Amino acid sequence: MTMELFNYLMNKKDNIAAIVVTYNPEINILSRLLDILKKQVNSIVLVDNGTGMYFREFFESRHRNNEFLICLGANCGVAVGQNVGIEWAKRNGKTHVILFDQDSLPEPDMVFNLLSAMRKLNSRGINVAAVGPRYQDERNINHPPFIRVSGLKIEKSFCQSLSEEIVESDMIISSGSLISLSTLAEVGGPLNELFIDQVDVEWCFRARSHGYSLFGVCNAFMHHSLGQMPKYFWGRKFIHQNPLRHYYIFRNAVWLLFKSYVPIGWKFLFMRTIFVRFFFYVCFVKPRQSYLKMMTKGILDGLCGRLGRLQVGHMLE
């Protein structure tokens, strides 16, 4: 790396706000995330979805000048949390945001490597929507690939070269994604009405419909937890979630089937995944009745375009 590039990247990190959306986080993991981030970005914004007073007490006990807390007072969803953080970044003169879930742990050089990759892509005249890291869930020995769908064919890239390889992908997960505010000004932010699940998927397809591209960066790495212990069926691995989360998974996936900016190949992939997951959970995962109820309601609401937070009454989120 040249000294010019090094100086550019070190100066650029002052213009990045890391946005961490929280909801009943594990404090030990969150503390590790914040300690890692403080060396990689100038500002960290925590947007909390109604965790409670103990969370504010935890934050105040840290006494960090570059950490800021915004309490929403209720569970407004991950998309709202991200958008609140993005608005904070705009007001405070930032040029980029990097989004994080509360249970992600980036490597010490992750943001640096993402910035370097974005600079290279921009220098080639490429409209970059976002760049994201490789990640690994510790319960899975394999790194999830970056994926592109060509027609009905799924193309997977597992980052064979881990040095400076940059891989184009149809989508990247929101946690760890580096995005410029100029891109967000044109594409728009995450869709609040989706609440949770498929939020990053929808934004990536919307960005691509505006002529932007997304890239995975192989030398940027992050540990990231997805759901509970995965379940396997017909040789497929499913990220395991509770019945309520399945409502959002099914509703938002069905809703996306009717969006013109979602490629037809991805729509077939969504339909196949929905069918297999529905059959598996109704037949083999307890409580079957709860899964059946929430998945069916999700499908119906997705078909009718009913979005937002589900009012679950006596059911707990």
Short mmCIF file of N, CA and C in Angstrom, two decimals, residues 189-284:
data_model
loop_
_atom_site.label_atom_id
_atom_site.label_comp_id
_atom_site.label_asym_id
_atom_site.label_seq_id
_atom_site.Cartn_x
_atom_site.Cartn_y
_atom_site.Cartn_z
N GLY A 189 -33.02 5.37 1.66
CA GLY A 189 -32.57 4.50 2.73
C GLY A 189 -33.34 3.20 2.79
N PRO A 190 -33.04 2.37 3.78
CA PRO A 190 -33.81 1.13 3.98
C PRO A 190 -35.29 1.43 4.14
N LEU A 191 -36.11 0.48 3.75
CA LEU A 191 -37.56 0.66 3.75
C LEU A 191 -38.12 0.37 5.14
N ASN A 192 -38.59 1.41 5.83
CA ASN A 192 -39.07 1.27 7.20
C ASN A 192 -40.17 0.23 7.33
N GLU A 193 -41.04 0.17 6.33
CA GLU A 193 -42.23 -0.69 6.43
C GLU A 193 -41.90 -2.18 6.49
N LEU A 194 -40.70 -2.57 6.06
CA LEU A 194 -40.34 -3.99 6.12
C LEU A 194 -40.05 -4.44 7.55
N PHE A 195 -39.72 -3.48 8.41
CA PHE A 195 -39.48 -3.70 9.84
C PHE A 195 -38.21 -4.51 10.09
N ILE A 196 -38.22 -5.77 9.71
CA ILE A 196 -37.04 -6.63 9.88
C ILE A 196 -37.15 -7.76 8.84
N ASP A 197 -36.03 -8.30 8.45
CA ASP A 197 -35.92 -9.37 7.44
C ASP A 197 -36.15 -8.83 6.03
N GLN A 198 -35.24 -9.18 5.14
CA GLN A 198 -35.24 -8.77 3.73
C GLN A 198 -35.01 -7.27 3.55
N VAL A 199 -34.69 -6.55 4.63
CA VAL A 199 -34.45 -5.11 4.52
C VAL A 199 -33.24 -4.85 3.64
N ASP A 200 -32.16 -5.59 3.88
CA ASP A 200 -30.96 -5.41 3.07
C ASP A 200 -31.18 -5.92 1.65
N VAL A 201 -31.92 -7.00 1.49
CA VAL A 201 -32.18 -7.56 0.16
C VAL A 201 -32.92 -6.54 -0.70
N GLU A 202 -33.98 -5.97 -0.14
CA GLU A 202 -34.77 -4.98 -0.89
C GLU A 202 -33.92 -3.78 -1.29
N TRP A 203 -33.10 -3.28 -0.35
CA TRP A 203 -32.29 -2.09 -0.65
C TRP A 203 -31.27 -2.40 -1.75
N CYS A 204 -30.66 -3.56 -1.71
CA CYS A 204 -29.66 -3.91 -2.72
C CYS A 204 -30.29 -3.96 -4.12
N PHE A 205 -31.45 -4.57 -4.24
CA PHE A 205 -32.10 -4.63 -5.56
C PHE A 205 -32.55 -3.25 -6.01
N ARG A 206 -32.99 -2.44 -5.09
CA ARG A 206 -33.39 -1.07 -5.44
C ARG A 206 -32.18 -0.27 -5.91
N ALA A 207 -31.05 -0.44 -5.24
CA ALA A 207 -29.83 0.26 -5.65
C ALA A 207 -29.39 -0.19 -7.04
N ARG A 208 -29.48 -1.48 -7.30
CA ARG A 208 -29.08 -1.98 -8.62
C ARG A 208 -30.00 -1.44 -9.72
N SER A 209 -31.26 -1.23 -9.39
CA SER A 209 -32.18 -0.69 -10.39
C SER A 209 -31.86 0.77 -10.72
N HIS A 210 -31.09 1.43 -9.85
CA HIS A 210 -30.63 2.80 -10.10
C HIS A 210 -29.28 2.84 -10.81
N GLY A 211 -28.78 1.68 -11.21
CA GLY A 211 -27.51 1.64 -11.93
C GLY A 211 -26.28 1.47 -11.07
N TYR A 212 -26.48 1.10 -9.81
CA TYR A 212 -25.36 0.88 -8.90
C TYR A 212 -25.01 -0.60 -8.83
N SER A 213 -23.78 -0.87 -8.38
CA SER A 213 -23.32 -2.25 -8.21
C SER A 213 -22.88 -2.46 -6.76
N LEU A 214 -22.91 -3.73 -6.34
CA LEU A 214 -22.51 -4.10 -4.98
C LEU A 214 -21.35 -5.07 -5.05
N PHE A 215 -20.47 -4.99 -4.04
CA PHE A 215 -19.26 -5.79 -4.08
C PHE A 215 -18.93 -6.36 -2.70
N GLY A 216 -18.47 -7.62 -2.73
CA GLY A 216 -17.90 -8.22 -1.55
C GLY A 216 -16.40 -8.06 -1.58
N VAL A 217 -15.82 -7.82 -0.42
CA VAL A 217 -14.38 -7.58 -0.32
C VAL A 217 -13.76 -8.73 0.47
N CYS A 218 -12.93 -9.52 -0.21
CA CYS A 218 -12.47 -10.77 0.38
C CYS A 218 -11.48 -10.60 1.52
N ASN A 219 -10.74 -9.50 1.54
CA ASN A 219 -9.78 -9.32 2.64
C ASN A 219 -10.37 -8.50 3.79
N ALA A 220 -11.67 -8.24 3.73
CA ALA A 220 -12.39 -7.63 4.85
C ALA A 220 -13.22 -8.73 5.50
N PHE A 221 -13.05 -8.93 6.80
CA PHE A 221 -13.65 -10.10 7.45
C PHE A 221 -14.39 -9.69 8.72
N MET A 222 -15.49 -10.42 8.99
CA MET A 222 -16.33 -10.14 10.15
C MET A 222 -16.95 -11.42 10.68
N HIS A 223 -17.01 -11.54 11.98
CA HIS A 223 -17.77 -12.61 12.62
C HIS A 223 -19.20 -12.10 12.82
N HIS A 224 -20.16 -12.95 12.48
CA HIS A 224 -21.54 -12.48 12.50
C HIS A 224 -22.46 -13.65 12.81
N SER A 225 -23.42 -13.43 13.71
CA SER A 225 -24.35 -14.47 14.10
C SER A 225 -25.68 -14.28 13.39
N LEU A 226 -26.17 -15.35 12.78
CA LEU A 226 -27.45 -15.31 12.07
C LEU A 226 -28.42 -16.28 12.74
N GLY A 227 -29.38 -15.73 13.49
CA GLY A 227 -30.42 -16.57 14.05
C GLY A 227 -29.92 -17.56 15.08
N GLN A 228 -30.72 -18.60 15.30
CA GLN A 228 -30.38 -19.66 16.24
C GLN A 228 -29.60 -20.74 15.48
N MET A 229 -29.38 -21.88 16.12
CA MET A 229 -28.66 -22.96 15.47
C MET A 229 -29.36 -23.34 14.17
N PRO A 230 -28.63 -23.42 13.05
CA PRO A 230 -29.28 -23.71 11.77
C PRO A 230 -29.89 -25.11 11.74
N LYS A 231 -30.90 -25.27 10.89
CA LYS A 231 -31.53 -26.58 10.68
C LYS A 231 -31.32 -26.99 9.24
N TYR A 232 -31.29 -28.31 8.99
CA TYR A 232 -31.00 -28.83 7.66
C TYR A 232 -32.16 -29.68 7.16
N PHE A 233 -32.47 -29.51 5.87
CA PHE A 233 -33.56 -30.27 5.27
C PHE A 233 -33.30 -30.36 3.77
N TRP A 234 -33.37 -31.59 3.21
CA TRP A 234 -33.13 -31.83 1.79
C TRP A 234 -31.80 -31.24 1.33
N GLY A 235 -30.80 -31.33 2.20
CA GLY A 235 -29.48 -30.83 1.85
C GLY A 235 -29.35 -29.33 1.91
N ARG A 236 -30.40 -28.63 2.36
CA ARG A 236 -30.38 -27.18 2.46
C ARG A 236 -30.28 -26.77 3.91
N LYS A 237 -29.54 -25.69 4.16
CA LYS A 237 -29.42 -25.16 5.51
C LYS A 237 -30.35 -23.97 5.67
N PHE A 238 -31.13 -23.97 6.76
CA PHE A 238 -32.02 -22.86 7.05
C PHE A 238 -31.55 -22.14 8.31
N ILE A 239 -31.49 -20.82 8.23
CA ILE A 239 -31.24 -20.03 9.42
C ILE A 239 -32.48 -20.14 10.29
N HIS A 240 -32.33 -20.68 11.48
CA HIS A 240 -33.50 -20.99 12.32
C HIS A 240 -33.97 -19.74 13.05
N GLN A 241 -35.26 -19.47 12.99
CA GLN A 241 -35.87 -18.34 13.67
C GLN A 241 -37.18 -18.79 14.31
N ASN A 242 -37.68 -17.99 15.24
CA ASN A 242 -38.93 -18.33 15.92
C ASN A 242 -40.13 -18.06 15.01
N PRO A 243 -41.35 -18.47 15.42
CA PRO A 243 -42.53 -18.30 14.55
C PRO A 243 -42.78 -16.85 14.14
N LEU A 244 -42.61 -15.90 15.06
CA LEU A 244 -42.87 -14.50 14.71
C LEU A 244 -41.92 -14.01 13.63
N ARG A 245 -40.64 -14.36 13.75
CA ARG A 245 -39.70 -13.95 12.70
C ARG A 245 -40.07 -14.57 11.37
N HIS A 246 -40.67 -15.76 11.40
CA HIS A 246 -41.11 -16.37 10.14
C HIS A 246 -42.24 -15.59 9.49
N TYR A 247 -43.05 -14.91 10.29
CA TYR A 247 -44.05 -14.03 9.70
C TYR A 247 -43.38 -12.99 8.81
N TYR A 248 -42.35 -12.32 9.33
CA TYR A 248 -41.68 -11.28 8.57
C TYR A 248 -40.89 -11.86 7.39
N ILE A 249 -40.27 -13.01 7.60
CA ILE A 249 -39.53 -13.66 6.50
C ILE A 249 -40.46 -13.93 5.32
N PHE A 250 -41.62 -14.53 5.60
CA PHE A 250 -42.55 -14.90 4.54
C PHE A 250 -43.24 -13.66 3.96
N ARG A 251 -43.70 -12.77 4.82
CA ARG A 251 -44.42 -11.60 4.33
C ARG A 251 -43.54 -10.77 3.39
N ASN A 252 -42.33 -10.48 3.82
CA ASN A 252 -41.47 -9.60 3.03
C ASN A 252 -40.97 -10.27 1.76
N ALA A 253 -40.72 -11.58 1.83
CA ALA A 253 -40.30 -12.30 0.62
C ALA A 253 -41.43 -12.32 -0.41
N VAL A 254 -42.65 -12.57 0.04
CA VAL A 254 -43.80 -12.58 -0.88
C VAL A 254 -44.02 -11.19 -1.46
N TRP A 255 -43.91 -10.17 -0.64
CA TRP A 255 -44.08 -8.79 -1.11
C TRP A 255 -43.05 -8.45 -2.19
N LEU A 256 -41.82 -8.93 -2.02
CA LEU A 256 -40.77 -8.66 -2.99
C LEU A 256 -41.04 -9.32 -4.34
N LEU A 257 -41.84 -10.38 -4.37
CA LEU A 257 -42.15 -11.05 -5.63
C LEU A 257 -42.85 -10.12 -6.62
N PHE A 258 -43.48 -9.08 -6.11
CA PHE A 258 -44.27 -8.19 -6.96
C PHE A 258 -43.54 -6.88 -7.27
N LYS A 259 -42.26 -6.80 -6.89
CA LYS A 259 -41.49 -5.58 -7.16
C LYS A 259 -40.77 -5.73 -8.50
N SER A 260 -40.95 -4.75 -9.36
CA SER A 260 -40.38 -4.83 -10.72
C SER A 260 -38.86 -4.81 -10.72
N TYR A 261 -38.25 -4.25 -9.69
CA TYR A 261 -36.79 -4.15 -9.66
C TYR A 261 -36.11 -5.40 -9.10
N VAL A 262 -36.88 -6.40 -8.71
CA VAL A 262 -36.31 -7.67 -8.27
C VAL A 262 -36.18 -8.58 -9.48
N PRO A 263 -34.97 -9.05 -9.82
CA PRO A 263 -34.77 -9.90 -10.99
C PRO A 263 -35.59 -11.19 -10.91
N ILE A 264 -36.02 -11.69 -12.07
CA ILE A 264 -36.87 -12.86 -12.13
C ILE A 264 -36.19 -14.08 -11.52
N GLY A 265 -34.88 -14.20 -11.70
CA GLY A 265 -34.16 -15.34 -11.13
C GLY A 265 -34.24 -15.36 -9.61
N TRP A 266 -34.16 -14.18 -9.00
CA TRP A 266 -34.28 -14.10 -7.56
C TRP A 266 -35.70 -14.39 -7.11
N LYS A 267 -36.68 -14.03 -7.89
CA LYS A 267 -38.07 -14.33 -7.53
C LYS A 267 -38.30 -15.84 -7.49
N PHE A 268 -37.74 -16.56 -8.46
CA PHE A 268 -37.86 -18.02 -8.44
C PHE A 268 -37.14 -18.60 -7.22
N LEU A 269 -35.99 -18.01 -6.88
CA LEU A 269 -35.25 -18.48 -5.70
C LEU A 269 -36.05 -18.23 -4.44
N PHE A 270 -36.69 -17.06 -4.32
CA PHE A 270 -37.54 -16.78 -3.17
C PHE A 270 -38.68 -17.79 -3.07
N MET A 271 -39.34 -18.07 -4.21
CA MET A 271 -40.49 -18.98 -4.19
C MET A 271 -40.07 -20.38 -3.78
N ARG A 272 -38.94 -20.83 -4.30
CA ARG A 272 -38.46 -22.17 -3.94
C ARG A 272 -38.14 -22.26 -2.46
N THR A 273 -37.46 -21.22 -1.94
CA THR A 273 -37.09 -21.21 -0.53
C THR A 273 -38.32 -21.18 0.36
N ILE A 274 -39.31 -20.36 -0.02
CA ILE A 274 -40.54 -20.26 0.76
C ILE A 274 -41.26 -21.61 0.82
N PHE A 275 -41.36 -22.29 -0.32
CA PHE A 275 -42.05 -23.57 -0.37
C PHE A 275 -41.36 -24.60 0.52
N VAL A 276 -40.05 -24.74 0.38
CA VAL A 276 -39.33 -25.75 1.15
C VAL A 276 -39.37 -25.43 2.64
N ARG A 277 -39.17 -24.16 2.99
CA ARG A 277 -39.19 -23.78 4.41
C ARG A 277 -40.58 -24.00 5.02
N PHE A 278 -41.62 -23.67 4.29
CA PHE A 278 -42.98 -23.85 4.79
C PHE A 278 -43.23 -25.33 5.09
N PHE A 279 -42.92 -26.19 4.14
CA PHE A 279 -43.14 -27.62 4.31
C PHE A 279 -42.33 -28.16 5.49
N PHE A 280 -41.09 -27.77 5.59
CA PHE A 280 -40.20 -28.28 6.63
C PHE A 280 -40.68 -27.87 8.02
N TYR A 281 -41.01 -26.59 8.21
CA TYR A 281 -41.38 -26.12 9.54
C TYR A 281 -42.75 -26.63 9.96
N VAL A 282 -43.68 -26.73 9.04
CA VAL A 282 -45.01 -27.23 9.40
C VAL A 282 -44.96 -28.71 9.77
N CYS A 283 -44.08 -29.45 9.10
CA CYS A 283 -44.04 -30.91 9.31
C CYS A 283 -43.08 -31.35 10.42
N PHE A 284 -42.00 -30.60 10.64
CA PHE A 284 -40.94 -31.15 11.47
C PHE A 284 -40.47 -30.26 12.64
#
